[in-house]
Amino acid sequence: MSTPESAEKPVYVEGQSHLESLVSDNDVVVVDYYADWCGPCKMLEPTLEELAAETDAVVAKLDIDEHQQLAQSAGVRSVPTLEFYANGEAAERVVGVQEKSALESMVSQLSS
């Protein structure tokens, strides 16, 4: 069910309707709630770029400062927060820097 959005690079969320279409149009989506000033977010960035390139998951980056309302309505209290969606439904949430292998494992489980 891939769309042109499922590039091999992270996609930057432009607003609520963009986020909703990413989640509904793709099998597995990883939403990265981040902030430019967040050190751990910067540490996680190369891992998420690899995840986008090496898996079928769409990695969607959502700047919590630019989209405060979206982050607030999602209940994001700290960054980085990763929200995993499978087939349009929220499936898993993790907070903080994660190992690439753990993220790949989650994507693999949600893809099956």
Coordinates of N, CA and C in Angstrom, one line a residue:
M1 N 0.8 -1.2 0.0 CA 0.0 0.0 0.0 C 0.9 1.3 0.0
S2 N 2.1 1.2 -0.5 CA 3.0 2.3 -0.5 C 2.5 3.4 -1.3
T3 N 2.8 4.6 -1.0 CA 2.4 5.8 -1.7 C 3.7 6.5 -2.1
P4 N 3.7 7.6 -2.9 CA 4.9 8.4 -3.2 C 5.5 8.9 -1.9
E5 N 4.7 9.1 -0.8 CA 5.2 9.6 0.4 C 6.2 8.6 1.1
S6 N 6.1 7.3 0.8 CA 7.0 6.4 1.5 C 8.3 6.4 0.8
A7 N 9.0 7.5 0.9 CA 10.3 7.7 0.4 C 11.3 7.0 1.2
E8 N 12.5 7.0 0.8 CA 13.6 6.4 1.6 C 14.2 7.3 2.6
K9 N 13.5 8.5 2.7 CA 14.0 9.5 3.7 C 12.8 9.9 4.5
P10 N 13.0 10.4 5.7 CA 11.9 10.8 6.6 C 11.1 11.9 5.9
V11 N 9.8 12.0 6.1 CA 8.9 12.9 5.6 C 8.6 13.9 6.7
Y12 N 8.6 15.2 6.4 CA 8.3 16.2 7.4 C 6.8 16.5 7.4
V13 N 6.1 16.4 8.5 CA 4.7 16.6 8.6 C 4.4 18.1 8.4
E14 N 3.4 18.3 7.5 CA 3.1 19.7 7.2 C 1.8 20.2 8.0
G15 N 1.1 19.3 8.6 CA -0.1 19.7 9.3 C -1.0 18.4 9.6
Q16 N -2.1 18.6 10.3 CA -3.0 17.5 10.7 C -3.4 16.7 9.5
S17 N -3.9 17.3 8.5 CA -4.4 16.5 7.3 C -3.3 15.7 6.7
H18 N -2.1 16.3 6.6 CA -1.0 15.5 6.1 C -0.6 14.3 6.9
L19 N -0.6 14.5 8.3 CA -0.3 13.4 9.2 C -1.4 12.3 9.0
E20 N -2.7 12.8 9.0 CA -3.8 11.8 8.8 C -3.6 11.0 7.6
S21 N -3.3 11.6 6.5 CA -3.2 10.9 5.2 C -2.0 10.0 5.2
L22 N -0.9 10.4 5.8 CA 0.3 9.5 6.0 C -0.1 8.2 6.7
V23 N -0.8 8.4 7.8 CA -1.2 7.3 8.7 C -2.2 6.4 8.0
S24 N -3.1 7.0 7.3 CA -4.2 6.1 6.6 C -3.7 5.5 5.3
D25 N -2.8 6.1 4.6 CA -2.4 5.6 3.3 C -1.2 4.6 3.3
N26 N -0.6 4.4 4.5 CA 0.6 3.5 4.5 C 0.4 2.5 5.6
D27 N 1.0 1.3 5.3 CA 0.8 0.2 6.3 C 1.4 0.4 7.6
V28 N 2.7 0.9 7.7 CA 3.4 1.1 8.9 C 4.0 2.5 8.9
V29 N 3.7 3.4 9.9 CA 4.2 4.7 10.0 C 4.8 4.9 11.3
V30 N 6.0 5.5 11.4 CA 6.6 5.9 12.6 C 6.6 7.4 12.7
V31 N 5.9 8.0 13.6 CA 5.9 9.4 13.8 C 6.9 9.8 14.8
D32 N 7.8 10.6 14.5 CA 8.9 11.1 15.4 C 8.5 12.5 15.8
Y33 N 8.0 12.7 17.1 CA 7.8 14.0 17.6 C 9.1 14.5 18.2
Y34 N 9.6 15.6 17.6 CA 11.0 16.1 17.9 C 11.0 17.6 18.0
A35 N 12.1 18.1 18.5 CA 12.3 19.6 18.5 C 13.8 19.8 18.1
D36 N 14.0 20.9 17.4 CA 15.3 21.3 16.9 C 16.3 21.5 18.1
W37 N 15.8 21.9 19.2 CA 16.7 22.2 20.4 C 17.0 20.9 21.2
C38 N 16.4 19.8 20.9 CA 16.5 18.6 21.6 C 17.7 17.7 21.2
G39 N 18.7 17.6 22.2 CA 19.9 16.8 21.9 C 19.6 15.4 21.6
P40 N 18.8 14.7 22.4 CA 18.5 13.3 22.1 C 17.8 13.1 20.8
C41 N 17.0 14.1 20.4 CA 16.3 14.0 19.1 C 17.4 14.0 17.9
K42 N 18.4 14.8 18.1 CA 19.5 14.9 17.1 C 20.3 13.6 17.1
M43 N 20.4 12.9 18.3 CA 21.1 11.6 18.3 C 20.3 10.6 17.6
L44 N 19.0 10.7 17.6 CA 18.1 9.6 17.1 C 18.0 9.8 15.5
E45 N 18.2 11.0 15.0 CA 18.0 11.3 13.6 C 18.6 10.4 12.6
P46 N 20.0 10.0 12.8 CA 20.6 9.1 11.8 C 19.9 7.7 11.9
T47 N 19.5 7.3 13.0 CA 18.8 6.0 13.2 C 17.5 6.0 12.4
L48 N 16.7 7.1 12.5 CA 15.5 7.2 11.8 C 15.7 7.3 10.3
E49 N 16.7 7.9 9.9 CA 17.0 8.0 8.4 C 17.3 6.6 7.9
E50 N 18.1 5.8 8.7 CA 18.4 4.4 8.3 C 17.1 3.6 8.3
L51 N 16.2 3.8 9.3 CA 15.0 3.1 9.3 C 14.1 3.3 8.1
A52 N 14.1 4.6 7.7 CA 13.3 5.0 6.5 C 13.9 4.3 5.3
A53 N 15.2 4.3 5.2 CA 15.8 3.7 4.0 C 15.8 2.2 3.9
E54 N 15.8 1.6 5.1 CA 16.0 0.1 5.1 C 14.7 -0.7 5.4
T55 N 13.6 0.0 5.7 CA 12.4 -0.7 5.9 C 11.3 -0.2 5.1
D56 N 10.1 -0.8 5.1 CA 9.0 -0.3 4.3 C 8.2 0.7 5.1
A57 N 8.6 1.0 6.4 CA 7.9 2.0 7.2 C 8.1 3.4 6.7
V58 N 7.1 4.2 6.8 CA 7.2 5.6 6.5 C 7.6 6.3 7.8
V59 N 8.7 7.1 7.8 CA 9.1 7.8 9.0 C 8.7 9.2 8.8
A60 N 7.8 9.7 9.7 CA 7.2 11.1 9.6 C 7.7 11.9 10.8
K61 N 8.4 13.0 10.5 CA 8.9 13.8 11.5 C 8.0 15.0 11.8
L62 N 7.6 15.2 13.1 CA 6.7 16.2 13.5 C 7.4 17.1 14.5
D63 N 7.6 18.4 14.1 CA 8.3 19.4 14.9 C 7.3 19.9 16.0
I64 N 7.5 19.6 17.2 CA 6.5 19.9 18.3 C 6.4 21.4 18.5
D65 N 7.4 22.2 18.1 CA 7.3 23.7 18.2 C 6.5 24.3 17.1
E66 N 6.6 23.7 15.9 CA 5.9 24.2 14.8 C 4.4 23.7 14.8
H67 N 4.2 22.5 15.4 CA 2.9 21.9 15.4 C 2.5 21.6 16.9
Q68 N 2.4 22.6 17.7 CA 2.2 22.4 19.1 C 0.8 21.7 19.4
Q69 N -0.2 22.1 18.6 CA -1.5 21.6 18.8 C -1.6 20.1 18.5
L70 N -0.9 19.7 17.4 CA -0.8 18.2 17.1 C -0.1 17.4 18.2
A71 N 1.0 17.9 18.6 CA 1.8 17.3 19.7 C 0.9 17.2 21.0
Q72 N 0.3 18.3 21.3 CA -0.5 18.3 22.5 C -1.7 17.3 22.4
S73 N -2.4 17.3 21.3 CA -3.5 16.4 21.2 C -3.1 14.9 21.1
A74 N -1.8 14.7 20.8 CA -1.3 13.3 20.8 C -0.8 12.9 22.2
G75 N -0.8 13.9 23.1 CA -0.4 13.6 24.5 C 1.1 13.5 24.6
V76 N 1.9 14.2 23.7 CA 3.3 14.1 23.8 C 3.8 15.1 24.9
R77 N 4.5 14.5 25.9 CA 5.0 15.3 27.0 C 6.5 15.4 27.0
S78 N 7.2 14.6 26.3 CA 8.7 14.8 26.2 C 9.1 14.3 24.8
V79 N 10.3 14.8 24.4 CA 10.8 14.4 23.1 C 12.2 13.8 23.3
P80 N 12.6 12.9 22.4 CA 11.8 12.4 21.3 C 10.7 11.3 21.7
T81 N 9.6 11.4 21.1 CA 8.5 10.4 21.3 C 8.3 9.8 19.9
L82 N 8.3 8.5 19.8 CA 8.0 7.8 18.6 C 6.7 7.1 18.7
E83 N 5.7 7.4 17.8 CA 4.4 6.8 17.8 C 4.4 5.9 16.5
F84 N 4.1 4.6 16.8 CA 4.0 3.6 15.7 C 2.6 3.4 15.3
Y85 N 2.3 3.4 14.0 CA 0.9 3.2 13.5 C 1.0 2.0 12.6
A86 N 0.0 1.1 12.7 CA -0.1 0.0 11.7 C -1.5 0.0 11.2
N87 N -1.6 0.0 9.9 CA -2.9 -0.1 9.2 C -3.9 1.0 9.7
G88 N -3.3 2.2 9.9 CA -4.2 3.4 10.3 C -4.4 3.5 11.8
E89 N -4.0 2.6 12.6 CA -4.2 2.6 14.0 C -3.0 2.8 14.8
A90 N -3.0 3.6 15.9 CA -1.9 3.7 16.8 C -1.6 2.3 17.4
A91 N -0.4 1.9 17.4 CA 0.0 0.5 17.9 C 1.0 0.5 19.0
E92 N 1.9 1.5 19.1 CA 2.9 1.5 20.0 C 3.5 2.9 20.2
R93 N 4.0 3.2 21.4 CA 4.6 4.4 21.7 C 5.9 4.2 22.5
V94 N 7.0 4.8 22.1 CA 8.2 4.8 22.9 C 8.7 6.2 23.1
V95 N 9.3 6.5 24.2 CA 9.9 7.8 24.5 C 11.4 7.7 24.8
G96 N 12.1 8.6 24.2 CA 13.6 8.6 24.4 C 14.3 7.9 23.2
V97 N 15.6 8.0 23.2 CA 16.5 7.5 22.2 C 16.4 5.9 22.2
Q98 N 16.2 5.3 21.1 CA 16.0 3.9 21.0 C 17.1 3.3 20.1
E99 N 17.4 2.0 20.4 CA 18.4 1.3 19.5 C 17.7 1.0 18.2
K100 N 18.5 1.1 17.1 CA 18.0 0.8 15.8 C 17.4 -0.6 15.7
S101 N 18.0 -1.6 16.4 CA 17.5 -3.0 16.3 C 16.1 -3.1 17.0
A102 N 15.9 -2.3 18.0 CA 14.6 -2.3 18.7 C 13.5 -1.7 17.8
L103 N 13.9 -0.6 17.1 CA 12.9 0.0 16.1 C 12.6 -0.9 14.9
E104 N 13.7 -1.5 14.4 CA 13.5 -2.5 13.3 C 12.6 -3.6 13.7
S105 N 12.8 -4.1 14.9 CA 11.9 -5.2 15.4 C 10.5 -4.8 15.5
M106 N 10.2 -3.6 16.0 CA 8.8 -3.1 16.1 C 8.2 -3.0 14.7
V107 N 9.0 -2.4 13.8 CA 8.4 -2.2 12.4 C 8.1 -3.6 11.8
S108 N 9.0 -4.6 12.0 CA 8.9 -5.9 11.5 C 7.6 -6.6 12.1
Q109 N 7.4 -6.4 13.4 CA 6.2 -7.0 14.1 C 4.9 -6.4 13.5
L110 N 5.0 -5.1 13.3 CA 3.8 -4.4 12.8 C 3.5 -4.6 11.3
S111 N 4.5 -5.0 10.6 CA 4.4 -5.3 9.2 C 3.8 -6.6 8.9
S112 N 3.9 -7.5 9.9 CA 3.4 -8.9 9.6 C 2.0 -9.1 9.9

